Short mmCIF file of C-alpha atoms and ligand atoms in Angstrom, two decimals:
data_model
loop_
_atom_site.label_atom_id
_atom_site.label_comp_id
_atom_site.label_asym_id
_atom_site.label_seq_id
_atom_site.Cartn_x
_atom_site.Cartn_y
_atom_site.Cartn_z
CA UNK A 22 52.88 41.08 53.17
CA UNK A 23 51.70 37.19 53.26
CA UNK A 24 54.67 35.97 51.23
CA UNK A 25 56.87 35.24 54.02
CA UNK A 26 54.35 35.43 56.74
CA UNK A 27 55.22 32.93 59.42
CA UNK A 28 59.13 32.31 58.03
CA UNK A 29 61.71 32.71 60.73
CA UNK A 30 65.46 33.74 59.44
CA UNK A 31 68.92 34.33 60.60
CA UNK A 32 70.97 36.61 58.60
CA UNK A 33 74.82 37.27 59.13
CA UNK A 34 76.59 40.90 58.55
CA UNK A 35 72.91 42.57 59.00
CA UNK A 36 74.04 45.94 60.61
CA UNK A 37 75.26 47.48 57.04
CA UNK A 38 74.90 47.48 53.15
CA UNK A 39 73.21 44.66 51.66
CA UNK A 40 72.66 42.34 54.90
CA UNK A 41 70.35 45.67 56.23
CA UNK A 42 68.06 46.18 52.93
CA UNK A 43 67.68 42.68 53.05
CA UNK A 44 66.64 42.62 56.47
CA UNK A 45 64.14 45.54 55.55
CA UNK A 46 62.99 44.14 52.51
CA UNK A 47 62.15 40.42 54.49
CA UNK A 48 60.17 42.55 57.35
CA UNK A 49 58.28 44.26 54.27
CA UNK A 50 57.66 40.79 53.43
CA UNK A 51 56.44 39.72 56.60
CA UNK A 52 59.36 37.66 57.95
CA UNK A 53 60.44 37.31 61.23
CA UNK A 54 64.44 37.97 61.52
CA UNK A 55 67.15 37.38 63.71
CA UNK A 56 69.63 39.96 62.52
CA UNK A 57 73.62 39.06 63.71
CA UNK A 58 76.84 40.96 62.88
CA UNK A 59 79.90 41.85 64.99
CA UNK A 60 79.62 42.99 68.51
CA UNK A 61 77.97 46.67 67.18
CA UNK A 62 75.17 48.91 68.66
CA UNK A 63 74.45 49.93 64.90
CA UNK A 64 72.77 46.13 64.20
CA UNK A 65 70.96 46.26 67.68
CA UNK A 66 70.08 49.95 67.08
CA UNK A 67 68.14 48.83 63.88
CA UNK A 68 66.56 45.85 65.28
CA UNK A 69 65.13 48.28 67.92
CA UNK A 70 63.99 49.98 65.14
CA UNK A 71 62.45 47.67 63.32
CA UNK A 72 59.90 46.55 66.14
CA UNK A 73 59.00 43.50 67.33
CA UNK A 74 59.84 41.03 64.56
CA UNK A 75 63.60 42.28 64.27
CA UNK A 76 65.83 41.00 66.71
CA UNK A 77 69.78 41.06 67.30
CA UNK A 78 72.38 38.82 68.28
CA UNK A 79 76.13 38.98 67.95
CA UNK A 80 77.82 36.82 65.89
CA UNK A 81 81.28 36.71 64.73
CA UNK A 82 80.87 33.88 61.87
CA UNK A 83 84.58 32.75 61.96
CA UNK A 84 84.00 31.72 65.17
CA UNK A 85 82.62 27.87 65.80
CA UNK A 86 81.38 29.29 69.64
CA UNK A 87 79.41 31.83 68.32
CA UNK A 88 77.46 29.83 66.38
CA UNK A 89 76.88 26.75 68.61
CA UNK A 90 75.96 29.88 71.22
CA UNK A 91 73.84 31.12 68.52
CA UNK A 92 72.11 28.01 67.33
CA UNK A 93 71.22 27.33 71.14
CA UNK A 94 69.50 30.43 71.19
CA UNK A 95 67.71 30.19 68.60
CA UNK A 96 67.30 26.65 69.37
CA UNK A 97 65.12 27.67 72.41
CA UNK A 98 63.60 30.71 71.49
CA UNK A 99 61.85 29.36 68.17
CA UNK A 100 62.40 25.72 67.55
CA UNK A 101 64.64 26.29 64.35
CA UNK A 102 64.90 28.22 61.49
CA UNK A 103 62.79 28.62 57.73
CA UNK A 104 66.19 30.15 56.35
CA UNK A 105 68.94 31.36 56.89
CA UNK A 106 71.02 34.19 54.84
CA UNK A 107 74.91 34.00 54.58
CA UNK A 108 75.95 37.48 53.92
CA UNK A 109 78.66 38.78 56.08
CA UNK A 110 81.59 39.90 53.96
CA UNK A 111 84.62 41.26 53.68
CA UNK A 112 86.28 42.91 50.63
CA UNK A 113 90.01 43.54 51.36
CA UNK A 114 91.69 44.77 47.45
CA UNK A 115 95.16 42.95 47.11
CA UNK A 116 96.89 41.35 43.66
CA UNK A 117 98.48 37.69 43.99
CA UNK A 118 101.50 39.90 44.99
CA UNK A 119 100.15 42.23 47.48
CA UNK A 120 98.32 39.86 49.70
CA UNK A 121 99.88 38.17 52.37
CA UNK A 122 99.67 34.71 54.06
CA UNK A 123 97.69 36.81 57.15
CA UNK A 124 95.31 38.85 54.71
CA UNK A 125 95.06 35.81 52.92
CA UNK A 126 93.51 33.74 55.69
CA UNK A 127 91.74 36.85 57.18
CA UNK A 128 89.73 37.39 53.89
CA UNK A 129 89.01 33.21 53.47
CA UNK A 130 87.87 32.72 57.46
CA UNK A 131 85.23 35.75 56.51
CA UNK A 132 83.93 35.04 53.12
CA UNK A 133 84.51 31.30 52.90
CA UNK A 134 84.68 29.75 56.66
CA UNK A 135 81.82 31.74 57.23
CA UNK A 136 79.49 30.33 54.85
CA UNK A 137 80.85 26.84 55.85
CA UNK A 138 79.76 27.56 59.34
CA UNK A 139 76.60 29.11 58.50
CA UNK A 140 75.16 25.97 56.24
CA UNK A 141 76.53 23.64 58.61
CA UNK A 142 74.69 25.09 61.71
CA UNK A 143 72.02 26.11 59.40
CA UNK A 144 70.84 23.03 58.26
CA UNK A 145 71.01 21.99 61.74
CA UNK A 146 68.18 24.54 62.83
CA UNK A 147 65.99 24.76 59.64
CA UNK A 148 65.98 21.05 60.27
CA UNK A 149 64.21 21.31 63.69
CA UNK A 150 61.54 22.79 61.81
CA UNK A 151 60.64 19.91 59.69
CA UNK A 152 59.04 21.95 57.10
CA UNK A 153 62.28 22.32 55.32
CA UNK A 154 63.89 25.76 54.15
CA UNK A 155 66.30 27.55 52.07
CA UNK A 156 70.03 28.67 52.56
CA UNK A 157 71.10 31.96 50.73
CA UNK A 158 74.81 32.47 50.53
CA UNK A 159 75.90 35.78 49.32
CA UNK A 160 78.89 35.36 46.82
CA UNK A 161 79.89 37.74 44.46
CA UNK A 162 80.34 38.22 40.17
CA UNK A 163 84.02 37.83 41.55
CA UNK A 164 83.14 34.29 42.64
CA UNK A 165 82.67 33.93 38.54
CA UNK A 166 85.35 35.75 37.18
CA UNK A 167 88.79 37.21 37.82
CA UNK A 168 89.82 40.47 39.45
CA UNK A 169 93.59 41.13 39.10
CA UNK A 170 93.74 43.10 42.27
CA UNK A 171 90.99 40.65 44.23
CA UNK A 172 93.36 37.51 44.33
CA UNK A 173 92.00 36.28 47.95
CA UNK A 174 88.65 38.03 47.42
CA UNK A 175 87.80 35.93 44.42
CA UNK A 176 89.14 32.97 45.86
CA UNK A 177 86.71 32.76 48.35
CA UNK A 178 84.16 33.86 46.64
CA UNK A 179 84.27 31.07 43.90
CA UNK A 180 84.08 29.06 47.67
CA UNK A 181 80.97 29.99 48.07
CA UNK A 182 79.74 29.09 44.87
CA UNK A 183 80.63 25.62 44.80
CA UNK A 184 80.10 24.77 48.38
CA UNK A 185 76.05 25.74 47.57
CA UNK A 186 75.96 23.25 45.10
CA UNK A 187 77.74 20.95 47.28
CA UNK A 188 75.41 21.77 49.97
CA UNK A 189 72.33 21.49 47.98
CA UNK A 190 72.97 18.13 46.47
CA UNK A 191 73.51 16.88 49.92
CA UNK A 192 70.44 18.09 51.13
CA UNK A 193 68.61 16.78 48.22
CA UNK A 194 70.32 13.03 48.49
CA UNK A 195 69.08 13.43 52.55
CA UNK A 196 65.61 14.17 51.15
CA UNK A 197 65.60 17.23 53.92
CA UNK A 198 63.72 19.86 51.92
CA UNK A 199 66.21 22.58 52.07
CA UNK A 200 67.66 24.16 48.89
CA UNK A 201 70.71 25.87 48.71
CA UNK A 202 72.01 28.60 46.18
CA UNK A 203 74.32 31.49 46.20
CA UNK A 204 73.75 35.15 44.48
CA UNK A 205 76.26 37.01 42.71
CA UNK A 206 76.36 40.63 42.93
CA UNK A 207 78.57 43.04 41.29
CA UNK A 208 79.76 46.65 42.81
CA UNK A 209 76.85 47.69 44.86
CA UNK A 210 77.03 50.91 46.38
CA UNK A 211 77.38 49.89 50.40
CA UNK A 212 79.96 50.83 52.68
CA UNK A 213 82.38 47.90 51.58
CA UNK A 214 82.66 49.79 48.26
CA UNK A 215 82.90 53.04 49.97
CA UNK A 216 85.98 51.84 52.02
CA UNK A 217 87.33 50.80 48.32
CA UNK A 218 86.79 53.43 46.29
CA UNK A 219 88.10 56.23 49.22
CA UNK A 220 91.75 54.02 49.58
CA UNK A 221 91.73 54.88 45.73
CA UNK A 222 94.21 57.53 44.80
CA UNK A 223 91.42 58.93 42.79
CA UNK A 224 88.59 58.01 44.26
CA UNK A 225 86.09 59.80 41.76
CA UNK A 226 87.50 59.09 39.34
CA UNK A 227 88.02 55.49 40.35
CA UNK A 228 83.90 55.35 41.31
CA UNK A 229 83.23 56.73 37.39
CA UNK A 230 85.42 53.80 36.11
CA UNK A 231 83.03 51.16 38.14
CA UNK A 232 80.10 52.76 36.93
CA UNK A 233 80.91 52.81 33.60
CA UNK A 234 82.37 49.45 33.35
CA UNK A 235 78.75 48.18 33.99
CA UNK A 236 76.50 47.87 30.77
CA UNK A 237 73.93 49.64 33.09
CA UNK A 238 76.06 52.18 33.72
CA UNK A 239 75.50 52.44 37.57
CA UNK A 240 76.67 50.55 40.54
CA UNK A 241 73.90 48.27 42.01
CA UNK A 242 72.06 49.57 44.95
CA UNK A 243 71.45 47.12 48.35
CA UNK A 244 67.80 46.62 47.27
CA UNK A 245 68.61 45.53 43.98
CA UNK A 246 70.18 42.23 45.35
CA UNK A 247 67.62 42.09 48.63
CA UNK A 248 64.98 41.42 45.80
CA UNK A 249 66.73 37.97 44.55
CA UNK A 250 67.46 37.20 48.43
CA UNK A 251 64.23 37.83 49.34
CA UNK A 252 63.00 35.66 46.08
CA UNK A 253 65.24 32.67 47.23
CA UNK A 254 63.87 32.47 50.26
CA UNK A 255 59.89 32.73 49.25
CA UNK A 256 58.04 29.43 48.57
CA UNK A 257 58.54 31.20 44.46
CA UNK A 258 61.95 29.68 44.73
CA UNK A 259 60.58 26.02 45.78
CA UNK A 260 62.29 24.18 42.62
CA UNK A 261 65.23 26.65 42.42
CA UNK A 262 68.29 24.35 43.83
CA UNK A 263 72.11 24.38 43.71
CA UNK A 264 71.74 27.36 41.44
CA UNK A 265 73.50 31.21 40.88
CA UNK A 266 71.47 34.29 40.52
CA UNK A 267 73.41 36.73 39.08
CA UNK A 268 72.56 40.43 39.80
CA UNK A 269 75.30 42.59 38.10
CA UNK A 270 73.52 44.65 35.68
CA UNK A 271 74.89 42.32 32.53
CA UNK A 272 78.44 42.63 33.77
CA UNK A 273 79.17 38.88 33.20
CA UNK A 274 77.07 38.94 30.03
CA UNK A 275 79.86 41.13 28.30
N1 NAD B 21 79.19 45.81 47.89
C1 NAD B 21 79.58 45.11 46.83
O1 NAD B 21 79.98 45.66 45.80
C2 NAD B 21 79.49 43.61 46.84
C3 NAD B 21 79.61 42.94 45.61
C4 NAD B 21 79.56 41.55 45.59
C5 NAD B 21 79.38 40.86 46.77
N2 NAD B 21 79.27 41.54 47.95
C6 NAD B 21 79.10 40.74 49.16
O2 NAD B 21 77.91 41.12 49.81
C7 NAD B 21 78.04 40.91 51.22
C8 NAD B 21 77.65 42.16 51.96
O3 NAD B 21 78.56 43.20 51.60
P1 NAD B 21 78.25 44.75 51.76
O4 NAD B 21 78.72 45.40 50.53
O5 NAD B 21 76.86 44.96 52.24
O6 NAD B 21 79.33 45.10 52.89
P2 NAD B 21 79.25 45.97 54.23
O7 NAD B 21 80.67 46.20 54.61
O8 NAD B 21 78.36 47.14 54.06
O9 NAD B 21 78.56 44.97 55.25
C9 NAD B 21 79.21 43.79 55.64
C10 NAD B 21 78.78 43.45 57.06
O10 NAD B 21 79.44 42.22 57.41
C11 NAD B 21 79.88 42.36 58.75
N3 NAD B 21 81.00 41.47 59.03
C12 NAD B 21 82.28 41.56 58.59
N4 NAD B 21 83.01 40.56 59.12
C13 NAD B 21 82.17 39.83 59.90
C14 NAD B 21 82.31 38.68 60.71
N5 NAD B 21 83.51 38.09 60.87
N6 NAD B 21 81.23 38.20 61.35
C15 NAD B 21 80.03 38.79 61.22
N7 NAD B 21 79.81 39.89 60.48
C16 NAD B 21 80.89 40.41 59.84
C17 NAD B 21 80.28 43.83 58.90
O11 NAD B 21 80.29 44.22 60.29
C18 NAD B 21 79.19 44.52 58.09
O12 NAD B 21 78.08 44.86 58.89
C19 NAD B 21 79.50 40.48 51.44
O13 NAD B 21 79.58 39.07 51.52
C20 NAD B 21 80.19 40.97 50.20
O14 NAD B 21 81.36 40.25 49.91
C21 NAD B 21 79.32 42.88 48.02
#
């Protein structure tokens, strides 16, 4: 319970997959959270739920307002932020042929605008702390290698890893005490891969192929990548900086 007693954290997309068993997982832990996701009563339902450390504010990360709105908030409410966990995702299939200019920029303002919000405002409140902090930004094994039929997924993905080295040297050079790193997660059995697998024209046998294409021979489950989150963001993690954690069941190993 003590090892994130007294840390404060926002976490974007928490109404659904991995963003909610990370949000379990970090009240298990003791955190206090401010979960945020799209205007949905699912995300405020859970925070209800979850008792008086959970709460729930809507945030559309593609959008600069929100998050100035946002950081005031939290601004005001709790003097800044420990960490903050950049999760909200989108995973729209499409080959270098089948995506267009729209989709394109749809999927990028999601996976990597978001991100570029979220450290930018982040560092902002975990600064007002002073005690320093951690940024988590959710990428994917796609951010690490190719997909044929993920041309704008993977593209912003492999964002996401770079700009968390990017961040994290910065924050290092400004001597601010806040690391940055990004985790990689392959299929994980969440809604997103639900949508996926059902727009498949066989969509068991299509779920059999993912499974089996992992040396593990099973999809991840949400708790499976809460557990590095969750690490990242503990004091365990102090020296861990500008790095990838990889949680694919040896999928990039192969
Ligand atoms: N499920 C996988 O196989 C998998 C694999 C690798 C990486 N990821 C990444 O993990 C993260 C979580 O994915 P998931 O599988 O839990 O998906 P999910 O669809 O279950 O949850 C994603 C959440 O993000 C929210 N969201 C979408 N657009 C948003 C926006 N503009 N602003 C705020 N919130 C928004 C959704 O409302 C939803 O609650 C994503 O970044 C995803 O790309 C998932």
């Amino acid at each position: 319970m003590e090892r994130l007693n007294n840390k404060i954290g926002l976490i974007t997309g928490a109404a659904s997959g991995i963003g909610l068993a990370t949000c379990e997982l970090l009240l298990q832990n003791g955190a206090t959270i401010i979960m945020s996701d799209l205007s949905n009563s699912a995300g405020r339902q859970k925070a209800d739920q979850f008792g008086t450390r959970a709460s729930f504010e809507t945030l559309d990360v593609t959008s600069e307002k929100d998050w100035i709105d946002i950081s005031n908030k939290i601004e005001k409410k709790y003097s800044g932020l420990d960490f903050i966990i950049n999760n909200a995702g989108v995973g729209t299939p499409g080959s270098i042929e089948d995506t267009t200019l729209e989709q394109w920029r749809q999927i990028h303002a999601v996976n990597s605008e978001g991100p570029f919000l979220g450290c930018k405002y982040g560092i902002e409140l975990i600064k007002q702390n002073g005690r320093g902090g951690s940024i988590v930004n959710i990428s994917s094994v796609a951010g690490i290698i190719g997909a044929p039929n993920l041309a704008a997924y993977c593209s912003s993905k492999a964002s996401v890893r770079l700009l968390t080295k990017s961040v994290a040297l910065h924050c290092a050079r400004k001597g601010y005490g806040i690391r940055c790193n990004s985790v990689h997660p392959s299929y994980t059995d969440t809604p997103m891969v639900d949508e996926i697998v059902s727009a498949h024209r066989n969509p068991m046998q299509y779920k059999i192929a993912l499974e089996a294409a992992s040396p593990m021979g099973r999809l991840g489950t949400p708790l499976d990548i809460a557990g590095a989150v969750v690490y990242l963001v503990s004091d365990e993690a102090k020296f861990v900086n500008g790095t990838e954690i990889v949680v694919d069941g040896g999928l990039t190993a192969t």
